[in-house]
Tab-separated table of N, CA and C in Angstrom:
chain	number	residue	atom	x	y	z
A	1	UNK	N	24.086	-42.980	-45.774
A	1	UNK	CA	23.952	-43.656	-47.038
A	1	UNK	C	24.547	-45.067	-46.984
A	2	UNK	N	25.593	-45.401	-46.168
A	2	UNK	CA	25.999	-46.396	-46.446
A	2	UNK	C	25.936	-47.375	-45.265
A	3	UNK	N	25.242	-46.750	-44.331
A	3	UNK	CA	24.897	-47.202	-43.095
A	3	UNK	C	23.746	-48.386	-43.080
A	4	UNK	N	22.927	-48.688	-43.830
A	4	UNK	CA	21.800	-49.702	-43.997
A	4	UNK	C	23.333	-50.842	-44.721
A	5	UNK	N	24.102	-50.430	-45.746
A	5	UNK	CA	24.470	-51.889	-45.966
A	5	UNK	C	25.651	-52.317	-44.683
A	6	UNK	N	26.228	-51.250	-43.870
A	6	UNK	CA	27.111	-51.776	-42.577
A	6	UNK	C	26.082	-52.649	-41.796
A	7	UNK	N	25.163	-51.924	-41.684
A	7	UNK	CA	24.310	-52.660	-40.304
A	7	UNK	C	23.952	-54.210	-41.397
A	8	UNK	N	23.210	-54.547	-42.072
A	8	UNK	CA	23.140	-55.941	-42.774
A	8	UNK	C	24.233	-56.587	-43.360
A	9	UNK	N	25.812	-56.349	-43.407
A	9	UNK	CA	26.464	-57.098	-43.463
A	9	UNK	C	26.626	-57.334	-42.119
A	10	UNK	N	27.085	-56.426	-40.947
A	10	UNK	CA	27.268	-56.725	-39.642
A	10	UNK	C	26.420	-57.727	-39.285
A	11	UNK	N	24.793	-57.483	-39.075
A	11	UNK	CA	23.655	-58.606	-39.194
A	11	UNK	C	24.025	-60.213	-39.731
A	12	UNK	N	24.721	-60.080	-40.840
A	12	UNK	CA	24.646	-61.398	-41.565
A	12	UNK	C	25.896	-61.957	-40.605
A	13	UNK	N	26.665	-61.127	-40.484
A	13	UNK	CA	28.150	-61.781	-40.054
A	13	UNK	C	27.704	-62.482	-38.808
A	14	UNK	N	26.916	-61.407	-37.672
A	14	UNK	CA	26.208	-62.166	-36.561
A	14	UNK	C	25.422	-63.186	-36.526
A	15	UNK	N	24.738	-63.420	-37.542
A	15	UNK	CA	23.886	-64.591	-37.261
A	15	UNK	C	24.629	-65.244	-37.738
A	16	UNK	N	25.735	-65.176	-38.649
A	16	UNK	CA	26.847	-66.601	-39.519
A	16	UNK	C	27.612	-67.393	-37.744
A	17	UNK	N	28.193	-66.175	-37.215
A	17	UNK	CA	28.574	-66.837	-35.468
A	17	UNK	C	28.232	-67.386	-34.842
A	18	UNK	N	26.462	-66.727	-34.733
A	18	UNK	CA	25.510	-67.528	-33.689
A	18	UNK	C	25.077	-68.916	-34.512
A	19	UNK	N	24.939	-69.215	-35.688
A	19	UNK	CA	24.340	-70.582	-35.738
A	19	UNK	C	25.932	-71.128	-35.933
A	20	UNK	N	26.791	-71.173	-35.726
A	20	UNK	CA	28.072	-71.706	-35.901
A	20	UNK	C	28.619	-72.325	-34.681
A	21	UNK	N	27.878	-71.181	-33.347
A	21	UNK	CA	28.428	-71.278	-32.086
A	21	UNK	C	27.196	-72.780	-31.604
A	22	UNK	N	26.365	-72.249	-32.170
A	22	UNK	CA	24.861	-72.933	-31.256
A	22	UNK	C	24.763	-74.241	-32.326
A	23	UNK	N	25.152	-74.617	-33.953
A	23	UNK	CA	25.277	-75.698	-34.244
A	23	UNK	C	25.320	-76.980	-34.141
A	24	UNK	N	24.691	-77.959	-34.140
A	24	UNK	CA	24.402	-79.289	-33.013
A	24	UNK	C	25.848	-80.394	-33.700
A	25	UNK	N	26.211	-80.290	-34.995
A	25	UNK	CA	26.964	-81.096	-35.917
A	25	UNK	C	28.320	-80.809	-35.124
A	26	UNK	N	28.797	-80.177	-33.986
A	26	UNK	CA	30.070	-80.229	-34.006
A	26	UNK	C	30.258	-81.475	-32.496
A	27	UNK	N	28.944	-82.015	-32.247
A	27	UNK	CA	29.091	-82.488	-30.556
A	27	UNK	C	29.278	-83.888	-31.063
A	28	UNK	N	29.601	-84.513	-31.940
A	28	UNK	CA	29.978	-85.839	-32.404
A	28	UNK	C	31.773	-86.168	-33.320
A	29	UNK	N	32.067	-84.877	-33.052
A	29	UNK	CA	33.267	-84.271	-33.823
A	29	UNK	C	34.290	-84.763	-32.900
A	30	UNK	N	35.726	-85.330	-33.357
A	30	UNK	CA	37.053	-85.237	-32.519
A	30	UNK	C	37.176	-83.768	-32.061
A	31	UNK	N	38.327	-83.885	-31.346
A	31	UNK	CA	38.805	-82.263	-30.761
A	31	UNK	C	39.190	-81.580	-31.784
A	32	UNK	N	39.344	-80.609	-32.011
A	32	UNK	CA	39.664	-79.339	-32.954
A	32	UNK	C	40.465	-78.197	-32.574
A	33	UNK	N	41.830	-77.806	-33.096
A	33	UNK	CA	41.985	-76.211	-32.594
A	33	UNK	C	41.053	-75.448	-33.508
A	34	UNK	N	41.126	-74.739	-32.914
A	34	UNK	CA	40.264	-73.151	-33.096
A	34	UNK	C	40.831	-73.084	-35.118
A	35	UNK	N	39.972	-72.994	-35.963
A	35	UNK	CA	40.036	-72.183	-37.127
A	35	UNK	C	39.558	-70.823	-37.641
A	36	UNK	N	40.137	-70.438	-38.350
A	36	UNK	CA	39.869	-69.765	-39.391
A	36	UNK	C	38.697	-69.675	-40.195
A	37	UNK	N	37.737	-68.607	-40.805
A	37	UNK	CA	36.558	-69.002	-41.098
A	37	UNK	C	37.088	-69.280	-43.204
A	38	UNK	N	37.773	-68.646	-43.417
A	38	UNK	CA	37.835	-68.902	-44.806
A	38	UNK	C	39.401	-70.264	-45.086
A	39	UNK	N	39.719	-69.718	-44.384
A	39	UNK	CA	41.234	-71.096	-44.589
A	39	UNK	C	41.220	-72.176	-43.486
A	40	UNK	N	40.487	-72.004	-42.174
A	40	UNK	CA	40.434	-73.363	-41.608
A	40	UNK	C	41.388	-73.652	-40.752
A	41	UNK	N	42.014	-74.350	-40.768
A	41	UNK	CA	43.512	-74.532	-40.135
A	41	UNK	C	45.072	-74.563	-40.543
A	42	UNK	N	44.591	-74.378	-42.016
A	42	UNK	CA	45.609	-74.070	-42.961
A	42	UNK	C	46.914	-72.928	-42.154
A	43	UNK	N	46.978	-71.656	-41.467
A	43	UNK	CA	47.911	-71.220	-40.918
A	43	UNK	C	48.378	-71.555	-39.500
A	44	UNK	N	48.298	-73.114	-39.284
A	44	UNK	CA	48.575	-73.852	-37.974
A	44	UNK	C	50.020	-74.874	-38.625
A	45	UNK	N	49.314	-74.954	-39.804
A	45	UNK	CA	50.583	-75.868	-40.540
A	45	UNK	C	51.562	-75.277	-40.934
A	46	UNK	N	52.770	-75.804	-41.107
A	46	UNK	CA	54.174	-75.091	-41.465
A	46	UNK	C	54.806	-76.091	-42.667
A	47	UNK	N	55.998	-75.943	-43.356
A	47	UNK	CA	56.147	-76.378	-44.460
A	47	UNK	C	56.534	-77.408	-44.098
A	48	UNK	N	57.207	-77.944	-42.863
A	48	UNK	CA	57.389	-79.422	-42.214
A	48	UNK	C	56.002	-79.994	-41.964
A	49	UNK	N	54.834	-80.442	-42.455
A	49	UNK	CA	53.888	-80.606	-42.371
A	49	UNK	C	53.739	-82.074	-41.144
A	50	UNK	N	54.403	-83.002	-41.388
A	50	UNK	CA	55.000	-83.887	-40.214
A	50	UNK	C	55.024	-83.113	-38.635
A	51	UNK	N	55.756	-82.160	-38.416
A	51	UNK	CA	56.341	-81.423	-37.391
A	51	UNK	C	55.266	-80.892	-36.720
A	52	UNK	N	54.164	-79.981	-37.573
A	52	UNK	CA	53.148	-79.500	-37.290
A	52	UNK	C	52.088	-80.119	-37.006
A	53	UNK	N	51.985	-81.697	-37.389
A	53	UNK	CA	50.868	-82.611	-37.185
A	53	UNK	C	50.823	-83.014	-35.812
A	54	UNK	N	52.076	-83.291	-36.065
A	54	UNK	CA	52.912	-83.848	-34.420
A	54	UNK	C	52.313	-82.941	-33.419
A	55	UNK	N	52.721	-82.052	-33.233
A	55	UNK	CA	52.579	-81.004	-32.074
A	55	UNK	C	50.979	-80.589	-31.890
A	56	UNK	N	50.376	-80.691	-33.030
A	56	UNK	CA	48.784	-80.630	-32.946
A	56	UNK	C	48.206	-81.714	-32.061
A	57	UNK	N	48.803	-83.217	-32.604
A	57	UNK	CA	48.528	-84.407	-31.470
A	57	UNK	C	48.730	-84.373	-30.400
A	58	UNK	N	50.229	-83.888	-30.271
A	58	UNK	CA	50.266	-84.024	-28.482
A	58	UNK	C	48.948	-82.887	-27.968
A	59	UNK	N	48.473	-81.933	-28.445
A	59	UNK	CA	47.661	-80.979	-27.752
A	59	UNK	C	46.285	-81.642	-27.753
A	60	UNK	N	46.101	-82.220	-29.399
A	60	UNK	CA	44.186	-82.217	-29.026
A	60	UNK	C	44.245	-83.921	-29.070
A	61	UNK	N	45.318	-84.439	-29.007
A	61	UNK	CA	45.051	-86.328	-29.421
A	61	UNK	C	45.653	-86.839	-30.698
A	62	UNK	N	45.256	-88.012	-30.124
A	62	UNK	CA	45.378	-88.923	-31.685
A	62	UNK	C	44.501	-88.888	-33.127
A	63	UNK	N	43.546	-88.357	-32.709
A	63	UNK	CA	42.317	-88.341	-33.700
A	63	UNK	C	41.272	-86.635	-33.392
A	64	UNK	N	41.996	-86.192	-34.694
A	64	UNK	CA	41.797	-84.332	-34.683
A	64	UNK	C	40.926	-84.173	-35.838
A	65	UNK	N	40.120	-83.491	-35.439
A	65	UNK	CA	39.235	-82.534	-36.662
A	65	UNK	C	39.863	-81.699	-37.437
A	66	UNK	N	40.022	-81.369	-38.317
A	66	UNK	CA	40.771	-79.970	-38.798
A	66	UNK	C	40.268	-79.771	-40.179
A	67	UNK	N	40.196	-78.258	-40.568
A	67	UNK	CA	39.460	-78.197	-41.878
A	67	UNK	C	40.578	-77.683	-42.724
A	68	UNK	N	41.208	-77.754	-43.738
A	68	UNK	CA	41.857	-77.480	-45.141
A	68	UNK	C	40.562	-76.717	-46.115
A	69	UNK	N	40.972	-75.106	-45.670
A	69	UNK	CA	40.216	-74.363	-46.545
A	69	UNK	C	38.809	-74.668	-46.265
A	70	UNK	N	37.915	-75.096	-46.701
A	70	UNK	CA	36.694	-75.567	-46.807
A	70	UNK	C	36.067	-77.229	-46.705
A	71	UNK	N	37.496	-78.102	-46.932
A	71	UNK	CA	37.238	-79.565	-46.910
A	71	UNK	C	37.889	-79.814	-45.256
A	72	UNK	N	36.498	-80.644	-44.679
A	72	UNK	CA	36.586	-81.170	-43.440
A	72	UNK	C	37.124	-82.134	-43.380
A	73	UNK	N	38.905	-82.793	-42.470
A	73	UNK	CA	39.653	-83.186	-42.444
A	73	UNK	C	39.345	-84.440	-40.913
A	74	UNK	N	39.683	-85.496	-40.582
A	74	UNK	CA	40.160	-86.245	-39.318
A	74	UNK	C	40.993	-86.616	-39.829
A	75	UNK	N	41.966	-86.613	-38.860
A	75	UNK	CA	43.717	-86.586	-38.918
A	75	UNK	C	44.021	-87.734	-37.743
A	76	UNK	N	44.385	-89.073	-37.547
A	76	UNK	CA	44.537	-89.975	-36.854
A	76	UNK	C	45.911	-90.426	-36.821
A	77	UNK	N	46.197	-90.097	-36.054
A	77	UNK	CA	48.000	-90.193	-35.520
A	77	UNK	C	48.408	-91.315	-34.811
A	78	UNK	N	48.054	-92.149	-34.430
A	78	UNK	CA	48.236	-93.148	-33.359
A	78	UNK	C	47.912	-94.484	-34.236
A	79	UNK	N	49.010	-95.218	-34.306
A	79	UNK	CA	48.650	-96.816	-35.383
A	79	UNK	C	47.936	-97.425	-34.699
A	80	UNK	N	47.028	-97.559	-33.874
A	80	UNK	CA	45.963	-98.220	-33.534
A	80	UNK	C	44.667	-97.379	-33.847
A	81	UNK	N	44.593	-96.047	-33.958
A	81	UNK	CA	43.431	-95.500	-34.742
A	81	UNK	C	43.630	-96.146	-35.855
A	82	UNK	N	44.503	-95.811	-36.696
A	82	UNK	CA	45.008	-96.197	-38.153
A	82	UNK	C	44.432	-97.482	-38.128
A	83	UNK	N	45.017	-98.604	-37.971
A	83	UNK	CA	44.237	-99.981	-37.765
A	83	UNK	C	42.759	-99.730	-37.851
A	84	UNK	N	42.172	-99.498	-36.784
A	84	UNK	CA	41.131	-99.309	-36.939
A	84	UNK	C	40.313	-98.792	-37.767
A	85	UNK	N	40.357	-98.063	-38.499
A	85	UNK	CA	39.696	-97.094	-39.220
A	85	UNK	C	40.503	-98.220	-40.814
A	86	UNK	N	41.233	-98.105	-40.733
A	86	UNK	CA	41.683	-99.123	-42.531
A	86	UNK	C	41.142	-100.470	-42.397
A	87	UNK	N	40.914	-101.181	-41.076
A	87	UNK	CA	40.509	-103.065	-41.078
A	87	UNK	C	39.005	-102.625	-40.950
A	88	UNK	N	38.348	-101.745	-39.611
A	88	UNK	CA	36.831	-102.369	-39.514
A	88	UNK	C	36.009	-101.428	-39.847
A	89	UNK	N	36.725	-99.640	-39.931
A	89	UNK	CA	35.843	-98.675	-40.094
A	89	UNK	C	36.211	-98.692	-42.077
A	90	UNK	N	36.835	-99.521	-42.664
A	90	UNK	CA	37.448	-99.270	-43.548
A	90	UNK	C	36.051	-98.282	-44.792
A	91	UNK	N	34.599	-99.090	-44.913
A	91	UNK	CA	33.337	-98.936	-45.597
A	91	UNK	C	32.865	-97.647	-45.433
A	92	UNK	N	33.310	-97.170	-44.361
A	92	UNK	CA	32.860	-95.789	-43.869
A	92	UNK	C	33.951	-94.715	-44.894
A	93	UNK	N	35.072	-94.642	-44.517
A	93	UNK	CA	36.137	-93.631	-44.533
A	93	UNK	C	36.279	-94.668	-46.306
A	94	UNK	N	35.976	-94.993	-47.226
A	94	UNK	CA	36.206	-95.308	-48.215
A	94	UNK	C	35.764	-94.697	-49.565
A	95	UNK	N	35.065	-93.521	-49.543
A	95	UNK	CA	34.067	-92.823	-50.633
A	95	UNK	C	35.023	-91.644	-51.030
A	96	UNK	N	34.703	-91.251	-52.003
A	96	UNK	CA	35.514	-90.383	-52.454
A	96	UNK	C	34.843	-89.174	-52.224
A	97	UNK	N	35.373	-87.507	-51.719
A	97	UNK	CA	34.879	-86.467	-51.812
A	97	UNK	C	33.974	-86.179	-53.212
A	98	UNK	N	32.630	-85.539	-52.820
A	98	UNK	CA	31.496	-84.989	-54.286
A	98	UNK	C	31.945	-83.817	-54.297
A	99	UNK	N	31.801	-83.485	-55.446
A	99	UNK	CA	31.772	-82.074	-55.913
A	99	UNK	C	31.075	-81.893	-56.992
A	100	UNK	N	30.353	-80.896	-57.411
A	100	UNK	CA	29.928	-80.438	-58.367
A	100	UNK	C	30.832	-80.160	-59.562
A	101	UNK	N	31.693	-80.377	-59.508
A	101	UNK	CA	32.467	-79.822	-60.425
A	101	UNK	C	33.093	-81.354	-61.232
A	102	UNK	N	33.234	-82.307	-60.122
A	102	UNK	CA	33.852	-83.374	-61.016
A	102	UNK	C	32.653	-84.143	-61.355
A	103	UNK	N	31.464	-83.951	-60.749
A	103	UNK	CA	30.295	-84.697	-61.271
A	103	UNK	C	30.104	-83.668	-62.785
A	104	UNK	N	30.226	-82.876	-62.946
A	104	UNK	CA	30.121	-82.404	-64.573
A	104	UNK	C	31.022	-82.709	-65.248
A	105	UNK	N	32.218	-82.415	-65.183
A	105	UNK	CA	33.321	-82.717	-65.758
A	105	UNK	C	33.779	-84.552	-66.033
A	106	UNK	N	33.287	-85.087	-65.373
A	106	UNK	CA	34.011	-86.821	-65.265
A	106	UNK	C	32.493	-87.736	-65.399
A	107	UNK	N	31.344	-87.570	-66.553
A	107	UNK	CA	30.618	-87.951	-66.510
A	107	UNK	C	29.512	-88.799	-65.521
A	108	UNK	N	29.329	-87.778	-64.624
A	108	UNK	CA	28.191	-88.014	-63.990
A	108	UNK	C	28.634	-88.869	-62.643
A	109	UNK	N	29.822	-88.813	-62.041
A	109	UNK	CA	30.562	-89.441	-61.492
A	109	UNK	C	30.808	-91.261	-61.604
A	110	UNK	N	30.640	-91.284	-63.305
A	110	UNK	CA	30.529	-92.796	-63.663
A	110	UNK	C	31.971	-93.355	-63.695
A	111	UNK	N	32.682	-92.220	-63.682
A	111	UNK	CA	33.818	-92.846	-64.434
A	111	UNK	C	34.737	-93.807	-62.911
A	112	UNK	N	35.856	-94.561	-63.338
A	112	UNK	CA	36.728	-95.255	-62.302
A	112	UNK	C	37.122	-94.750	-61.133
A	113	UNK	N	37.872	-93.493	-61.829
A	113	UNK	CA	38.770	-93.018	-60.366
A	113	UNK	C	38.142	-91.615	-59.428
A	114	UNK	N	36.711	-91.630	-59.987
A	114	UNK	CA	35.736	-91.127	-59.413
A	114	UNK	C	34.684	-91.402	-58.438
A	115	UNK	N	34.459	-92.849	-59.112
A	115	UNK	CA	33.170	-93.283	-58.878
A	115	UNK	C	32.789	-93.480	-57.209
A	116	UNK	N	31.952	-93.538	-56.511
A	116	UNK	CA	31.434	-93.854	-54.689
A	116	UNK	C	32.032	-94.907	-54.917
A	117	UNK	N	31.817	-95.625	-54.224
A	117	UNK	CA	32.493	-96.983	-53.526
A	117	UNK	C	31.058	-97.630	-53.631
A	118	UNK	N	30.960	-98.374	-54.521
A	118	UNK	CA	29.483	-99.386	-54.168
A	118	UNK	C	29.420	-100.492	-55.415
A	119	UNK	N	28.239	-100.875	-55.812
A	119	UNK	CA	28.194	-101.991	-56.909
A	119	UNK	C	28.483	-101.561	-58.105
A	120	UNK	N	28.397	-100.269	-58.479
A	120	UNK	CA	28.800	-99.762	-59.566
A	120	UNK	C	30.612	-99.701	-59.998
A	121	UNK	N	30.872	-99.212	-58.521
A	121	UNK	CA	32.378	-99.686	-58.833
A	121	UNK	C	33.263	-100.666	-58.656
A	122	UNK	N	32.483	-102.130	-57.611
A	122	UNK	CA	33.050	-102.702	-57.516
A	122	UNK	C	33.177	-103.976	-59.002
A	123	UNK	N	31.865	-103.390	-60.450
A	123	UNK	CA	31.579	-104.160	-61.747
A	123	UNK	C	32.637	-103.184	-62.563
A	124	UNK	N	32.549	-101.930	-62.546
A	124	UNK	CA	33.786	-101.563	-63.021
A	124	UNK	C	35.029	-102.168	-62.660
A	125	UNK	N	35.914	-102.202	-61.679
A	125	UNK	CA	36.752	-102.406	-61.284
A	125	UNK	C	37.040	-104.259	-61.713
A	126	UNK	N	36.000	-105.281	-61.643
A	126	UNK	CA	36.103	-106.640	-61.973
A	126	UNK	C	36.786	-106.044	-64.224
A	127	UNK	N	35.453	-105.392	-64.276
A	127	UNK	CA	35.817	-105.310	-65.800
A	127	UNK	C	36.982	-104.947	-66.125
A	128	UNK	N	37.704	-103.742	-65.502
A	128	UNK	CA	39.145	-103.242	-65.824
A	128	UNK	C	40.089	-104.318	-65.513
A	129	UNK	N	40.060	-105.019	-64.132
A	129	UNK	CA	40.645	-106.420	-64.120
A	129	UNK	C	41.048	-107.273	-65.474
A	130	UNK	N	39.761	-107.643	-65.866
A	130	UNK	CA	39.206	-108.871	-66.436
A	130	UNK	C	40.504	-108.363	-68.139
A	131	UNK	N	40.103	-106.752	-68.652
A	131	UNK	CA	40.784	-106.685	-69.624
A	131	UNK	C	42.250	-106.687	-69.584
A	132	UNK	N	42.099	-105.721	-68.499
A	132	UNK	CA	43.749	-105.427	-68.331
A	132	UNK	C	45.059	-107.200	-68.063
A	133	UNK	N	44.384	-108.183	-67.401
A	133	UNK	CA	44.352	-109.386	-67.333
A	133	UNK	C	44.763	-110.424	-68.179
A	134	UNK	N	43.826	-110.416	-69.220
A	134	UNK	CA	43.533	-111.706	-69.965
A	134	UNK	C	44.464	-111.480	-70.488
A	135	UNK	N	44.411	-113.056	-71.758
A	135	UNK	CA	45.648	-113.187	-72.054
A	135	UNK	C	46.377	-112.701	-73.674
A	136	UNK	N	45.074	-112.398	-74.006
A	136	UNK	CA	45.271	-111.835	-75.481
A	136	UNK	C	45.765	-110.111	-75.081
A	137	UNK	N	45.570	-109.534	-73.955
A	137	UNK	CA	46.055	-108.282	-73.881
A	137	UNK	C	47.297	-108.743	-73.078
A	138	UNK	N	47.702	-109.484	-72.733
A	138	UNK	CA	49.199	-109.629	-72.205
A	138	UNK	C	50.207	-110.177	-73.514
A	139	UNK	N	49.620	-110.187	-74.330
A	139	UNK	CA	50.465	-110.967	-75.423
A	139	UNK	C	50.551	-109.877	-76.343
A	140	UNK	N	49.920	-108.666	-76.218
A	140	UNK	CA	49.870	-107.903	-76.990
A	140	UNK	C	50.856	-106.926	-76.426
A	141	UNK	N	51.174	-106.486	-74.830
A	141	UNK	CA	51.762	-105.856	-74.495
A	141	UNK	C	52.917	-107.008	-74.763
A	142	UNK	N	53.194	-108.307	-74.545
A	142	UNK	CA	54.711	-108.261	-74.609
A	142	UNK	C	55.555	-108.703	-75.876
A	143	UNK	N	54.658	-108.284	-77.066
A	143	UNK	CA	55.415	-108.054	-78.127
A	143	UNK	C	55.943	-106.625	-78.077
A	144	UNK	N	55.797	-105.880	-77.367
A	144	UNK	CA	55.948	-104.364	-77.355
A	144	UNK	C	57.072	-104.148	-75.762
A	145	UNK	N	57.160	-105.492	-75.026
A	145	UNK	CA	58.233	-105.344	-74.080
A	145	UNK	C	59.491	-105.321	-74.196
A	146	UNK	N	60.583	-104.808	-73.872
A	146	UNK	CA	62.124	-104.942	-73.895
A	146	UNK	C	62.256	-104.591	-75.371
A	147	UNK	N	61.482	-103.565	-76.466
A	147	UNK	CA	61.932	-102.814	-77.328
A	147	UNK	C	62.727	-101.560	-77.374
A	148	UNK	N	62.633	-100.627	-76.305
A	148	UNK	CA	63.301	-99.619	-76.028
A	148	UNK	C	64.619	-99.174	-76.536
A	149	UNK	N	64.974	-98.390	-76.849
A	149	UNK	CA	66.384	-97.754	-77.711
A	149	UNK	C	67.745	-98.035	-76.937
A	150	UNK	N	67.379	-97.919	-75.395
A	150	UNK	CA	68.569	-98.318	-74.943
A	150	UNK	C	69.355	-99.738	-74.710
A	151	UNK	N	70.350	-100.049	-75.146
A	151	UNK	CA	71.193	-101.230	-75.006
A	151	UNK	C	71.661	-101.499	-73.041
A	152	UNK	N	71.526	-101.959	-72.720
A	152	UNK	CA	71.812	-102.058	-71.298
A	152	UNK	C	73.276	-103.137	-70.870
A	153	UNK	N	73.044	-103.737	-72.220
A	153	UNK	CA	74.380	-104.929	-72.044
A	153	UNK	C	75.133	-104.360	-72.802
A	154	UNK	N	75.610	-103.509	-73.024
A	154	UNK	CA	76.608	-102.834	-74.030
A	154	UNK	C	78.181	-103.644	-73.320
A	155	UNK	N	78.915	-103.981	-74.415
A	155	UNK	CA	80.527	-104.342	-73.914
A	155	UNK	C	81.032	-103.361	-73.520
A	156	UNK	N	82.329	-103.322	-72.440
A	156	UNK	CA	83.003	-102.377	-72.250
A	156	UNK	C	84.137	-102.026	-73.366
């Protein structure tokens, strides 16, 4: 009776291995230790998270693959990756993770601290400037500066 659903989960689990093993997306990838299929590399790390990064580098390099749960991670240890990747790869590694969840929730991913990286945010970002800026909103915040309850020059 319960033998048709062992054999088709077993089935599914096998073919989840074989296209995982035979997958073409991992031959452009940094080095990787071995993960976990539901947590990733999450039980490689320890609460010194520094300590554990460290010791991952000396094994697979300066520049490691590693997955956190389900989000695919490169981890670049060496300040000349770093350089690199913040001055010339900066356009690449600059987008923010999608999700379905903040594209419903944060209107349509329009909003600021959401938005891709492109013309849409670089006219947002001039506009938030432009208000936060000018000079009728600086005059407005500093009638409202150095009001606070506390005395700081109090006599002894």
């Amino acid at each position: 009776m319960f033998y048709p659903i062992f054999f088709s989960l077993f089935t599914l689990i096998l073919l989840w291995f074989l296209f995982k093993l035979f997958s073409t997306s991992r031959k452009n990838q940094p080095p990787s230790p071995p993960g976990l299929p539901i947590i990733g590399n999450l039980h490689q790390l320890s609460s010194l998270l520094h300590h554990s990064l460290h010791s991952l580098a000396q094994k697979y390099g300066p520049l490691m693959f590693l997955k956190f749960g389900s989000v695919p991670t490169v981890v670049v240890s060496s300040a000349d990756g770093a350089s690199l990747i913040m001055k010339i790869h900066d356009l690449i590694f600059s987008n923010r993770p999608f999700s379905s969840t903040t594209s419903k929730l944060l209107y349509n991913m329009k909003d600021i601290s959401v938005a891709p990286y492109g013309e849409y945010w670089r006219q947002l970002k001039s506009i938030c400037v432009l208000q936060l800026l000018s000079n009728q909103k600086g005059s407005f915040i500093s009638q409202y500066k150095g009001t606070g309850n506390v005395d700081y020059d109090a006599e002894d």
